[in-house]
């Protein structure tokens, strides 16, 4: 409200939840002034824990806990001027503020609340050298992204201060117990280095070799004043805030596979990549296709109609089925893609530069997507045999390609042998407790039911949910962290773990992508990681999670997640749709480098699209310049770049099933497709040539209008990437922190003049619309 110095956002709700959120709306540049924004949540029923999640904290469900005060929860946030989306997370339930000033779609049929932070909120100035520190939100939670233990015994710490509010940060430590502690020996000081920033905070890091147990605290210096941060908060020296304690037993070593951090991921939907063996094409002779392979006399049906499309390039049905009367697409068509087809095109993948193949499910199943498994140990017969798949994996390894397969352990298919036994025999089945039956038997002739009969994934009767915890119903079991708090359904757990080890040891796959990973108990994934790493220490464990998921990425659960939140969503907004400017893009993408441990950040699957989304090029209105710019960013950013099969040849497609079109093997006949392929191949080669892209540091250099520039640096290897996501040419001056001796645009082979001034430097560059350049240089020996 104009004229008020302070506003309070009050929420009174009739609780309604959503399961996922849309891309964040980022704030504007903050300068040095923050605003204090109070949030208040008045619940309509009892909640134990309430968090505030939004674009200001990467939608984290753990970062911003609200305090309970009498009958409500409250918190004050310090935010720069700008517009933010948010929701309350009450005991895991996402709740929008129905009285907010505005709303934005959350991408799943719901809405996010919107708050505009402006001059009506109280100002909180920030200034270096004023001897004051803004202390709000500077806590040290000892989380996996703040304390990282490596296998060599070293420990890396990360902490943060408000941007432009401090001169230096130090971590001080002393061995726990023994003579040092008994005699009050001084704490050793290790200066922390500013490693990055996100527009709100400056992030500092330091690496210690201090043994298995030690005490530590942080010191923040500004304007001659020293502030100490410990478990009791942040106080001005000489007062003490206590010391944090590090014990190696509390922090599992977290290291992710080097082959992922240095790799190029290529996702394949097996049924649509290539038909290498027409003899195994679907003939629908399996028992579960009975009655669903014929059309009525009219030739039209809106029910299941499983059939083979004989023309690989006939894709019209994926947008509008010729067999339906409701104008909906054909979800039941097959094209004959198989393992032999992928095997026969390994030369194509090798030539492109791919080092990791991630396959959507390969298990026997009724559908074409195979997320409705009939078995966890047998490949679908229309993809090949287990022996053929093992030979394929061996051939990949011979070419330096790793293989990751998809596991859907939240649910099976209606055709899964254990579910069929329960369906036929009811409580007499020895597998009765593998599922949560509510009503039995089903009507005669039914092969699947729905929520009325048994618990199933999002109400889809074809995918009955597995029962992990006999003490509570699904989905309450998902949020159980400690196995001691669960009544473990060991027959289910043992079967899943045994199947996992089979693929690792007998077939020799290299890792797993975990479908709907957040809908399986935490304690199961802890067991899963233990068994997987025992069998293959460098196996990759990738979770499908669409939001910020720092609680999953650590030494207990996953190596990384599919980076929808902090890669795909910001890239779509900035490059594909042109909705945000460079500063907003920088703010939206930066949290992904801080809410996860560094090992996880570098193993993130940075995807542009997938089998679950519209194709990037379709979102970008078919403009291949936008696609090429997005691929350039992916190949030069932090994390493992990922291509969804066909991105490199400009394939398009709307939502499921249109995003799962057969691969366009005639791409060489289309100049535009061939150009995108050549450009992608060149960028993959560039990433492999320069260690700074896989291993180096990241720093934003410029975020001006629609132009974004950043630096990647490793010892002896540096690069600057400049992107113009605008539709007009742009000329900018890009600052450099150290003057290079030469600067080369590796995409145009042109040398660029560098202007030097003191310890700094800059260069001017003009970029055409929707274009990116990569400049490389080598520093002199004294500067390395």
XYZ file of C-alpha atoms in Angstrom:
784
model
C 0.000 0.000 0.000
C 1.507 3.371 -0.963
C 2.642 5.522 1.936
C 3.229 2.686 4.399
C 6.781 2.034 5.528
C 6.088 -1.598 6.289
C 3.693 -4.207 5.019
C 2.898 -7.621 6.410
C 1.817 -10.416 4.106
C -0.863 -12.407 5.907
C -2.104 -15.767 4.719
C -5.311 -17.447 5.845
C -5.967 -20.603 3.866
C -8.188 -23.551 3.326
C -5.233 -25.839 2.746
C -4.737 -26.918 -0.853
C -1.497 -28.371 -2.115
C 0.421 -28.748 -5.344
C 3.322 -31.099 -5.962
C 5.603 -28.958 -8.100
C 6.192 -25.387 -9.100
C 6.823 -23.387 -12.224
C 9.979 -21.480 -13.073
C 10.890 -18.688 -10.679
C 10.355 -15.027 -11.453
C 13.625 -13.370 -10.591
C 14.193 -10.055 -8.934
C 15.729 -6.953 -10.382
C 19.222 -5.663 -9.610
C 19.522 -4.866 -5.945
C 22.260 -2.247 -5.770
C 23.204 -1.926 -2.089
C 19.719 -1.496 -0.617
C 17.614 -4.317 0.776
C 14.052 -4.189 1.994
C 12.766 -5.947 5.099
C 9.697 -7.974 4.074
C 7.655 -9.627 6.864
C 5.706 -12.783 5.986
C 2.993 -14.222 8.230
C 1.202 -17.541 7.805
C -2.049 -18.099 9.712
C -2.910 -21.782 9.282
C -6.383 -23.178 9.074
C -5.247 -26.369 10.802
C -2.366 -27.539 12.933
C 1.063 -27.742 11.300
C 4.318 -28.649 13.011
C 6.796 -27.048 10.589
C 6.297 -24.298 8.040
C 8.855 -23.060 5.528
C 8.744 -20.191 3.061
C 9.804 -21.186 -0.449
C 10.113 -18.933 -3.445
C 12.251 -17.415 -6.133
C 14.297 -15.698 -3.425
C 15.701 -19.003 -2.112
C 15.587 -21.266 -5.153
C 12.264 -22.751 -4.003
C 14.112 -24.591 -1.259
C 11.822 -26.453 1.138
C 14.420 -26.309 3.923
C 16.317 -23.034 3.659
C 13.795 -20.621 5.201
C 11.972 -21.958 8.229
C 9.275 -19.779 9.779
C 8.960 -19.287 13.531
C 5.767 -20.206 15.332
C 4.355 -17.338 17.384
C 1.133 -18.200 19.217
C -1.400 -19.121 16.505
C 0.684 -18.228 13.443
C 4.095 -18.530 11.781
C 6.233 -15.572 10.776
C 9.560 -14.552 9.297
C 11.242 -11.394 8.017
C 13.205 -11.637 4.770
C 15.702 -9.146 3.414
C 15.060 -8.786 -0.310
C 16.162 -6.377 -3.047
C 13.531 -4.373 -4.861
C 11.811 -6.627 -7.380
C 9.010 -9.098 -7.927
C 8.992 -12.558 -6.341
C 6.880 -15.686 -6.401
C 6.396 -17.699 -3.240
C 4.440 -20.376 -1.413
C 4.284 -21.721 2.095
C 5.360 -25.319 2.688
C 3.492 -26.625 5.734
C 4.513 -30.164 6.729
C 5.377 -30.811 3.089
C 2.167 -29.274 1.717
C 2.560 -26.437 -0.798
C 0.083 -23.651 -0.086
C -0.474 -20.501 -2.126
C -1.539 -17.196 -0.610
C -5.037 -16.610 -1.963
C -4.973 -12.977 -0.733
C -1.702 -12.053 -2.464
C -1.438 -8.988 -4.677
C -0.977 -11.163 -7.737
C -0.439 -14.693 -8.999
C 1.608 -16.586 -11.569
C 0.960 -20.072 -12.988
C 2.913 -22.809 -11.246
C 2.914 -24.989 -14.342
C 0.724 -27.694 -12.813
C -2.690 -26.095 -12.852
C -2.169 -24.120 -9.650
C -0.703 -20.744 -8.874
C 2.171 -19.133 -7.043
C 1.644 -16.030 -4.952
C 3.447 -12.869 -6.068
C 4.820 -10.036 -3.935
C 6.300 -6.826 -5.300
C 9.039 -5.454 -3.052
C 9.248 -1.673 -3.416
C 9.845 1.509 -1.436
C 6.875 0.804 0.828
C 9.064 -1.719 2.689
C 11.650 -0.614 5.247
C 15.148 -0.109 3.752
C 18.219 -1.944 5.053
C 21.428 -0.347 3.689
C 24.558 -2.375 2.938
C 28.018 -0.812 2.788
C 31.564 -2.108 2.872
C 33.731 -0.493 5.559
C 30.939 0.859 7.776
C 31.798 -1.542 10.599
C 28.340 -3.097 10.537
C 27.106 -6.472 9.317
C 23.546 -7.359 8.415
C 23.126 -10.624 10.303
C 19.759 -11.891 9.093
C 19.881 -15.184 7.183
C 23.602 -15.751 7.742
C 23.204 -18.958 9.712
C 25.454 -21.974 9.265
C 23.287 -25.096 9.151
C 26.136 -27.627 8.709
C 24.332 -28.967 5.648
C 25.952 -30.954 2.874
C 26.345 -27.819 0.753
C 28.070 -25.997 3.631
C 30.346 -28.770 4.944
C 31.821 -31.135 2.358
C 34.175 -33.975 3.327
C 36.397 -35.478 0.644
C 37.941 -38.938 0.505
C 41.421 -37.513 1.137
C 40.288 -36.337 4.582
C 40.045 -32.654 3.708
C 36.926 -30.668 4.547
C 35.586 -27.769 2.491
C 33.465 -25.094 4.125
C 31.144 -22.628 2.477
C 29.455 -19.623 4.055
C 27.913 -16.385 2.867
C 27.502 -12.694 3.637
C 25.253 -10.104 2.057
C 26.640 -8.700 -1.182
C 28.674 -5.577 -0.547
C 28.571 -5.842 3.254
C 31.955 -7.267 4.353
C 35.649 -6.953 3.641
C 36.889 -10.444 4.580
C 35.738 -13.806 5.932
C 37.865 -16.302 7.870
C 37.241 -19.768 9.285
C 39.056 -20.543 12.555
C 39.597 -24.099 13.822
C 41.210 -26.080 16.617
C 41.470 -29.830 17.210
C 38.762 -31.136 19.522
C 39.786 -32.511 22.912
C 43.381 -33.272 23.789
C 46.047 -30.818 24.840
C 45.052 -28.047 22.408
C 41.574 -27.726 23.824
C 42.671 -28.311 27.426
C 45.267 -25.546 27.317
C 43.076 -23.116 25.415
C 45.357 -23.070 22.392
C 44.417 -20.418 19.839
C 42.275 -21.266 16.860
C 44.167 -21.423 13.573
C 42.926 -18.944 10.969
C 42.244 -19.920 7.346
C 41.203 -17.047 5.051
C 38.157 -17.835 2.955
C 38.026 -16.919 -0.721
C 35.021 -15.298 -2.362
C 34.108 -17.859 -4.984
C 30.840 -16.570 -6.412
C 27.732 -14.476 -5.830
C 24.063 -14.596 -6.705
C 23.109 -10.940 -6.481
C 21.966 -11.347 -2.895
C 24.934 -12.999 -1.211
C 28.679 -13.290 -1.664
C 29.780 -16.899 -1.127
C 33.091 -17.734 0.531
C 34.898 -21.072 0.649
C 37.954 -22.607 2.285
C 39.488 -26.079 2.412
C 40.890 -27.474 5.677
C 43.078 -30.455 6.465
C 42.292 -30.573 10.170
C 41.780 -34.221 11.064
C 38.761 -36.285 12.019
C 37.375 -33.993 14.721
C 37.752 -30.284 15.358
C 35.893 -27.181 16.491
C 35.453 -24.146 14.283
C 33.729 -20.794 13.870
C 33.664 -18.010 11.298
C 34.872 -14.423 11.518
C 33.502 -11.648 9.307
C 35.529 -8.424 9.124
C 34.329 -5.001 8.066
C 35.537 -1.475 8.801
C 37.850 -2.615 11.573
C 35.093 -4.553 13.351
C 35.146 -8.349 13.685
C 32.004 -10.466 14.006
C 32.049 -14.098 15.092
C 29.581 -16.663 13.828
C 28.945 -19.820 15.840
C 26.062 -22.010 16.970
C 24.785 -19.176 19.186
C 24.462 -16.785 16.274
C 26.589 -13.901 15.054
C 28.078 -11.514 17.625
C 30.675 -8.756 17.682
C 34.139 -9.729 18.962
C 35.505 -10.168 21.554
C 32.251 -11.865 22.522
C 31.940 -15.516 21.529
C 29.089 -17.252 19.730
C 30.509 -20.675 20.593
C 32.070 -23.173 18.218
C 30.639 -25.618 15.749
C 31.926 -29.168 16.055
C 33.024 -31.286 13.130
C 33.114 -35.059 13.442
C 33.948 -37.027 10.305
C 31.402 -39.703 11.250
C 28.560 -37.194 10.821
C 29.523 -36.233 7.271
C 29.702 -39.054 4.720
C 32.285 -38.556 2.027
C 30.546 -37.136 -0.996
C 32.261 -37.568 -4.323
C 30.564 -37.873 -7.676
C 31.932 -39.787 -10.678
C 34.550 -37.918 -12.692
C 33.168 -39.442 -15.883
C 29.905 -37.569 -15.284
C 31.556 -34.247 -14.464
C 33.602 -34.533 -17.659
C 30.858 -36.106 -19.741
C 28.267 -35.246 -22.380
C 24.873 -36.849 -21.660
C 22.593 -38.016 -24.460
C 19.082 -39.117 -23.491
C 17.378 -41.701 -25.693
C 13.746 -42.779 -25.696
C 14.441 -46.338 -26.915
C 11.178 -46.915 -28.780
C 11.805 -43.905 -31.009
C 15.541 -43.759 -31.758
C 16.093 -46.403 -34.439
C 14.609 -49.734 -35.557
C 17.597 -52.020 -35.913
C 15.745 -55.343 -35.948
C 12.297 -55.413 -37.573
C 11.972 -59.066 -36.512
C 11.325 -57.973 -32.917
C 8.792 -55.265 -33.788
C 5.749 -55.302 -31.491
C 3.235 -57.930 -32.554
C 1.121 -57.487 -29.406
C 1.014 -61.197 -28.764
C 1.607 -60.808 -25.017
C -1.359 -61.617 -22.790
C -1.745 -58.039 -21.622
C -2.596 -56.789 -25.120
C -5.631 -59.027 -25.407
C -8.680 -56.989 -26.415
C -6.825 -53.704 -26.982
C -5.368 -54.180 -30.479
C -8.505 -54.008 -32.614
C -10.738 -51.116 -33.578
C -14.519 -51.318 -33.727
C -16.238 -51.388 -37.117
C -16.275 -47.600 -37.174
C -12.482 -47.556 -37.147
C -12.488 -45.012 -34.322
C -12.053 -45.437 -30.584
C -11.112 -43.237 -27.658
C -10.029 -46.260 -25.622
C -6.682 -48.041 -25.664
C -5.687 -49.094 -29.161
C -2.161 -50.539 -29.303
C -0.745 -50.669 -32.819
C 2.437 -50.399 -34.882
C 3.056 -47.429 -37.183
C 4.807 -48.826 -40.235
C 6.075 -45.490 -41.583
C 8.893 -44.209 -39.316
C 8.260 -40.640 -40.474
C 4.481 -40.665 -39.998
C 4.217 -38.467 -36.903
C 0.814 -36.864 -37.406
C -0.837 -39.144 -34.871
C 1.405 -37.834 -32.091
C -0.513 -34.561 -32.175
C -3.924 -35.822 -33.321
C -4.779 -39.489 -33.544
C -6.572 -40.589 -36.713
C -8.329 -43.245 -34.622
C -9.883 -41.032 -31.950
C -12.991 -38.859 -32.089
C -11.870 -36.384 -29.403
C -8.938 -34.853 -31.364
C -6.452 -36.066 -28.762
C -3.051 -37.577 -29.625
C -2.164 -41.233 -30.035
C -0.503 -42.494 -26.856
C -0.649 -46.154 -27.898
C 1.402 -46.185 -31.100
C 4.707 -48.033 -31.506
C 7.398 -47.446 -34.127
C 9.733 -50.381 -33.511
C 12.746 -48.691 -31.960
C 15.015 -51.144 -30.165
C 18.441 -51.758 -28.648
C 19.785 -53.019 -31.974
C 18.920 -49.646 -33.487
C 20.913 -47.769 -30.866
C 23.795 -50.254 -31.170
C 23.945 -49.763 -34.931
C 24.222 -45.990 -34.506
C 27.046 -45.913 -31.980
C 29.259 -44.434 -34.703
C 26.842 -41.514 -34.913
C 26.976 -40.950 -31.148
C 30.762 -41.290 -31.040
C 31.204 -38.846 -33.910
C 28.952 -36.334 -32.151
C 31.112 -36.593 -29.025
C 28.677 -38.316 -26.660
C 30.212 -40.009 -23.610
C 27.089 -40.948 -21.605
C 23.916 -42.543 -22.922
C 20.892 -42.292 -20.637
C 18.060 -44.600 -21.675
C 14.435 -44.284 -20.643
C 13.158 -47.592 -19.206
C 14.078 -50.738 -21.073
C 12.106 -53.214 -18.921
C 9.290 -55.311 -20.270
C 6.083 -53.295 -20.113
C 2.772 -52.772 -21.869
C 3.294 -49.124 -22.835
C 5.728 -47.600 -25.296
C 7.385 -45.548 -22.524
C 7.980 -48.594 -20.255
C 7.445 -46.786 -16.942
C 4.827 -49.460 -16.171
C 7.222 -52.361 -15.658
C 6.079 -55.970 -15.937
C 9.511 -57.046 -14.673
C 12.578 -55.328 -13.231
C 14.996 -57.967 -14.454
C 13.982 -58.593 -18.070
C 14.342 -56.254 -21.024
C 11.243 -55.750 -23.139
C 11.247 -58.480 -25.820
C 10.547 -55.871 -28.506
C 13.712 -54.021 -27.512
C 15.822 -57.189 -27.562
C 17.126 -59.676 -25.026
C 19.195 -59.246 -21.873
C 22.149 -60.758 -23.723
C 21.764 -58.250 -26.566
C 21.623 -55.410 -24.091
C 24.745 -56.651 -22.299
C 26.537 -56.745 -25.677
C 25.353 -53.193 -26.342
C 26.744 -52.005 -23.000
C 30.045 -53.724 -23.743
C 30.205 -52.016 -27.145
C 29.519 -48.645 -25.524
C 32.301 -49.178 -23.012
C 34.706 -50.066 -25.799
C 34.007 -46.617 -27.254
C 34.338 -44.789 -23.952
C 30.581 -44.360 -23.549
C 28.904 -44.990 -20.186
C 25.323 -46.296 -19.941
C 22.711 -45.054 -17.468
C 19.287 -46.685 -17.282
C 15.977 -45.496 -15.878
C 14.455 -47.057 -12.750
C 10.820 -46.461 -11.791
C 10.639 -47.880 -8.261
C 7.732 -45.825 -6.961
C 5.306 -48.015 -8.889
C 5.150 -51.052 -11.113
C 2.824 -51.701 -14.007
C -0.527 -53.427 -13.826
C 1.197 -56.282 -15.695
C 3.922 -56.762 -13.062
C 3.936 -60.380 -11.931
C 3.460 -59.587 -8.243
C 0.540 -57.238 -8.882
C -1.117 -59.786 -11.172
C -0.866 -62.373 -8.394
C -2.563 -60.020 -5.904
C -5.213 -59.074 -8.432
C -6.049 -62.723 -9.060
C -5.705 -64.106 -5.516
C -6.447 -61.218 -3.191
C -5.171 -61.553 0.368
C -4.184 -65.177 -0.323
C -1.321 -63.879 -2.478
C 2.080 -63.884 -0.821
C 2.590 -60.490 -2.479
C -0.590 -58.927 -1.091
C 1.349 -56.422 1.031
C 3.480 -55.313 -1.894
C 0.612 -52.961 -2.770
C -1.980 -50.978 -0.828
C -5.283 -52.559 -1.778
C -8.414 -50.740 -0.652
C -11.105 -52.844 -2.301
C -10.956 -56.332 -3.801
C -11.874 -58.000 -6.118
C -12.135 -55.726 -9.128
C -15.019 -56.255 -11.566
C -14.681 -59.288 -13.795
C -12.581 -58.636 -16.880
C -10.764 -55.625 -15.410
C -6.961 -55.785 -15.499
C -6.508 -52.488 -13.685
C -8.609 -50.263 -11.546
C -7.790 -46.991 -9.868
C -7.689 -45.257 -6.524
C -11.007 -46.833 -5.564
C -9.322 -50.252 -5.567
C -5.638 -49.668 -4.773
C -3.123 -46.887 -4.351
C -1.631 -45.899 -7.702
C 0.589 -43.207 -9.151
C -1.407 -39.987 -9.454
C -4.570 -42.049 -9.925
C -3.355 -43.942 -12.996
C -4.550 -47.505 -12.458
C -1.940 -48.843 -14.889
C 0.763 -47.901 -12.362
C 0.032 -49.339 -8.886
C 2.296 -47.893 -6.186
C 4.636 -50.169 -4.277
C 4.232 -50.349 -0.510
C 7.561 -49.579 1.195
C 6.362 -48.966 4.748
C 3.763 -51.200 6.405
C 3.149 -48.694 9.205
C 1.723 -45.818 7.165
C -0.112 -45.184 3.909
C 1.315 -43.758 0.735
C 2.292 -40.861 0.458
C 3.097 -40.416 4.153
C 5.908 -42.933 3.802
C 7.765 -40.650 1.357
C 8.822 -38.216 4.080
C 10.326 -40.774 6.473
C 14.071 -40.225 6.736
C 15.173 -42.760 9.351
C 14.670 -46.441 8.638
C 14.157 -46.955 12.383
C 10.906 -44.981 12.063
C 9.540 -47.270 9.356
C 8.085 -50.756 9.366
C 10.097 -51.836 6.356
C 8.396 -54.043 3.783
C 11.543 -56.077 3.279
C 10.329 -58.380 0.464
C 9.675 -55.313 -1.706
C 12.905 -53.573 -0.714
C 15.041 -56.670 -1.200
C 13.571 -57.329 -4.633
C 14.259 -53.775 -5.810
C 17.807 -53.763 -4.485
C 18.572 -57.201 -5.929
C 17.275 -56.087 -9.342
C 19.445 -52.979 -9.145
C 22.577 -54.986 -8.414
C 21.757 -57.363 -11.270
C 21.951 -54.543 -13.827
C 25.154 -53.205 -12.282
C 27.050 -56.467 -11.992
C 25.604 -58.810 -14.611
C 24.885 -56.274 -17.362
C 27.533 -53.736 -16.267
C 25.490 -50.543 -16.568
C 27.103 -47.456 -15.042
C 24.309 -45.734 -13.203
C 20.646 -45.009 -12.758
C 18.171 -42.225 -13.291
C 15.512 -42.527 -10.575
C 11.980 -41.784 -11.738
C 9.693 -39.717 -9.439
C 12.454 -39.981 -6.866
C 10.700 -37.790 -4.320
C 7.857 -40.300 -4.044
C 10.024 -43.020 -2.507
C 11.144 -42.908 1.164
C 14.459 -41.238 1.977
C 15.604 -44.268 3.946
C 15.186 -46.483 0.881
C 17.456 -44.253 -1.192
C 20.033 -44.409 1.604
C 20.013 -48.213 1.373
C 20.046 -47.947 -2.409
C 23.161 -45.759 -2.427
C 24.987 -48.084 -0.030
C 24.281 -51.155 -2.178
C 25.023 -49.409 -5.476
C 28.356 -47.968 -4.331
C 29.393 -51.311 -2.851
C 28.774 -52.971 -6.201
C 30.269 -50.210 -8.377
C 31.994 -47.342 -6.539
C 31.819 -44.920 -9.478
C 28.169 -45.549 -10.401
C 26.056 -42.448 -11.080
C 22.843 -41.888 -9.107
C 20.577 -39.258 -10.669
C 17.213 -38.224 -9.220
C 14.240 -36.931 -11.176
C 13.252 -33.900 -9.125
C 11.856 -30.768 -10.737
C 12.373 -28.294 -7.883
C 15.213 -27.267 -5.617
C 16.262 -30.483 -3.883
C 19.300 -29.864 -1.662
C 18.143 -32.432 0.895
C 18.619 -35.203 -1.696
C 22.067 -34.335 -3.076
C 24.720 -35.531 -0.627
C 26.638 -38.594 0.496
C 23.458 -40.368 1.617
C 21.183 -40.164 -1.400
C 21.862 -38.894 -4.945
C 24.854 -37.567 -6.820
C 22.722 -35.034 -8.667
C 19.269 -34.314 -10.046
C 17.847 -33.454 -13.433
C 18.433 -29.711 -13.323
C 15.010 -28.447 -14.316
C 14.884 -25.734 -11.640
C 18.279 -24.108 -11.996
C 19.073 -24.759 -15.633
C 16.189 -25.580 -17.936
C 13.647 -23.198 -16.437
C 15.912 -20.101 -16.478
C 17.252 -20.969 -19.950
C 13.743 -21.284 -21.359
C 12.735 -17.927 -19.881
C 15.872 -16.089 -21.040
C 16.776 -17.723 -24.358
C 13.790 -19.671 -25.678
C 10.956 -17.271 -24.783
C 12.849 -14.029 -24.228
C 10.852 -13.223 -21.099
C 13.686 -12.186 -18.774
C 16.706 -9.943 -19.063
C 20.300 -10.931 -18.317
C 20.214 -9.746 -14.706
C 17.074 -11.758 -14.012
C 18.610 -14.772 -15.726
C 21.740 -14.491 -13.597
C 19.668 -14.283 -10.416
C 17.513 -17.247 -11.434
C 20.340 -19.573 -12.347
C 22.824 -18.695 -9.593
C 21.193 -20.548 -6.653
C 21.855 -23.833 -8.414
C 25.564 -23.326 -7.749
C 25.043 -22.845 -3.999
C 22.150 -24.949 -2.712
C 24.050 -28.145 -3.596
C 27.546 -29.359 -2.681
C 30.139 -28.551 -5.318
C 30.494 -32.238 -6.218
C 26.773 -32.346 -6.939
C 26.754 -29.081 -8.888
C 29.360 -30.412 -11.293
C 27.396 -33.631 -11.834
C 24.012 -31.975 -12.444
C 22.192 -33.094 -15.597
C 21.739 -29.747 -17.345
C 18.908 -30.461 -19.744
C 17.020 -28.298 -22.222
C 14.119 -30.712 -22.662
C 13.148 -34.331 -22.086
C 10.535 -36.981 -22.727
C 8.320 -35.151 -20.208
C 8.466 -31.694 -21.784
C 7.854 -29.788 -24.949
C 10.944 -29.723 -27.169
C 13.159 -26.680 -26.652
C 12.956 -25.676 -30.322
C 9.161 -25.756 -30.240
C 9.163 -23.515 -27.168
C 11.556 -21.227 -29.071
C 9.083 -20.866 -31.964
C 11.282 -22.952 -34.250
C 14.141 -20.424 -34.150
C 17.340 -22.468 -34.414
C 19.407 -19.429 -33.364
C 17.825 -19.719 -29.922
C 18.497 -23.465 -29.859
C 22.152 -22.978 -30.785
C 22.554 -20.276 -28.136
C 21.057 -22.576 -25.493
C 23.367 -25.418 -26.529
C 26.333 -23.045 -26.318
C 25.375 -22.092 -22.785
C 24.921 -25.727 -21.766
C 28.299 -26.720 -23.136
C 30.091 -23.915 -21.281
C 28.178 -23.792 -17.969
C 28.850 -25.657 -14.716
C 27.480 -29.208 -14.708
C 27.058 -32.038 -17.191
C 25.460 -30.838 -20.450
C 22.627 -33.024 -21.713
C 21.003 -33.440 -25.088
C 17.624 -35.085 -25.599
C 17.920 -37.230 -28.724
C 17.390 -34.998 -31.740
C 18.173 -31.662 -30.102
C 21.338 -31.658 -32.167
C 19.347 -31.939 -35.424
C 16.679 -29.366 -34.561
C 13.863 -31.784 -33.800
C 10.606 -30.255 -32.603
C 7.631 -31.600 -30.670
C 4.929 -30.459 -28.310
C 3.922 -32.145 -25.085
C 3.751 -35.905 -24.543
C 3.603 -37.845 -26.849
C 4.684 -35.356 -29.530
C 8.017 -34.787 -27.748
C 8.742 -38.478 -28.372
C 8.848 -38.431 -32.166
C 11.022 -40.951 -34.043
C 14.539 -39.684 -34.674
C 14.808 -37.849 -38.001
C 17.532 -39.848 -39.738
C 17.145 -37.783 -42.940
C 18.639 -34.760 -41.175
C 21.609 -34.540 -43.545
C 19.229 -33.578 -46.371
C 18.058 -30.490 -44.471
C 20.650 -27.641 -44.386
C 19.239 -26.128 -41.204
C 19.333 -29.443 -39.337
C 22.833 -30.145 -40.620
C 23.977 -26.706 -39.460
C 22.689 -27.269 -35.919
C 24.365 -30.685 -35.869
C 27.723 -29.270 -36.953
C 27.454 -26.439 -34.420
C 26.612 -28.858 -31.607
C 29.482 -31.143 -32.539
C 31.881 -28.183 -32.541
C 30.746 -27.061 -29.085
C 31.052 -30.571 -27.637
C 34.595 -30.698 -28.985
C 35.306 -27.281 -27.483
C 34.116 -28.406 -24.049
C 36.399 -31.404 -24.190
C 39.362 -29.290 -25.295
C 39.140 -26.939 -22.309
C 39.252 -28.224 -18.736
C 37.813 -24.952 -17.456
C 34.310 -25.903 -18.630
C 34.119 -29.166 -16.674
C 36.426 -28.313 -13.777
C 36.788 -24.564 -13.632
C 35.394 -21.762 -11.523
C 32.457 -19.628 -12.626
C 32.031 -15.883 -12.333
C 29.462 -13.572 -13.878
C 31.170 -10.697 -15.694
C 28.250 -8.811 -17.226
C 24.467 -8.909 -17.093
C 23.324 -5.923 -19.118
C 20.051 -5.785 -20.987
C 19.856 -8.993 -22.969
C 23.629 -9.623 -22.925
C 25.151 -12.074 -20.446
C 28.869 -12.757 -20.036
C 30.729 -15.075 -17.685
C 34.202 -16.411 -17.007
C 35.261 -20.044 -16.594
C 38.711 -20.563 -15.162
C 41.045 -23.466 -14.411
C 44.825 -23.456 -13.885
C 46.292 -22.366 -17.206
C 42.957 -22.477 -18.998
C 40.442 -19.636 -19.121
C 37.421 -18.788 -21.234
C 34.926 -15.937 -21.464
C 31.474 -16.609 -22.885
C 29.331 -13.724 -24.132
C 25.716 -14.262 -25.195
C 23.221 -11.893 -26.791
C 19.735 -13.273 -26.152
C 18.138 -10.201 -27.693
C 16.634 -9.787 -31.138
C 18.842 -6.776 -31.973
C 22.623 -6.500 -32.356
C 24.404 -5.506 -29.160
C 27.782 -3.904 -28.469
C 29.117 -4.248 -24.913
C 32.315 -3.729 -22.956
C 33.132 -6.922 -21.056
C 35.316 -6.541 -17.928
C 38.138 -8.948 -17.221
C 39.711 -9.503 -13.834
C 43.214 -10.149 -15.141
C 44.635 -8.902 -18.444
C 45.221 -11.821 -20.808
C 48.016 -11.689 -23.336
C 45.705 -12.681 -26.147
C 42.014 -13.258 -26.638
C 40.592 -15.442 -29.376
C 37.007 -15.886 -30.510
C 37.160 -19.628 -31.098
C 33.900 -19.672 -33.072
C 35.040 -17.064 -35.599
C 38.849 -17.475 -35.265
C 39.179 -13.717 -34.780
C 41.595 -12.054 -32.370
C 39.987 -9.430 -30.144
C 41.852 -6.393 -28.805
C 42.011 -6.071 -25.019
C 42.122 -2.688 -23.285
C 44.216 -2.783 -20.095
C 43.957 -0.445 -17.139
C 45.891 -1.083 -13.944
C 45.221 -4.605 -12.728
C 42.083 -4.950 -14.853
C 41.139 -5.149 -18.472
C 38.141 -5.225 -20.757
C 37.255 -5.838 -24.358
C 34.513 -4.624 -26.641
C 32.435 -7.016 -28.656
C 29.497 -6.655 -31.011
C 27.173 -9.630 -31.151
C 24.489 -10.289 -33.758
C 21.019 -11.109 -32.427
C 20.608 -14.443 -30.638
C 24.291 -15.264 -30.890
C 26.992 -16.342 -28.500
C 30.789 -16.209 -28.666
C 33.453 -18.105 -26.743
C 36.791 -16.374 -26.125
C 39.794 -18.253 -24.783
C 43.123 -17.047 -23.497
C 46.068 -18.113 -21.414
C 47.469 -16.032 -18.598
C 51.172 -15.452 -18.164
C 53.064 -17.776 -15.847
C 53.114 -15.271 -12.983
C 49.350 -14.937 -13.146
C 48.490 -18.621 -13.173
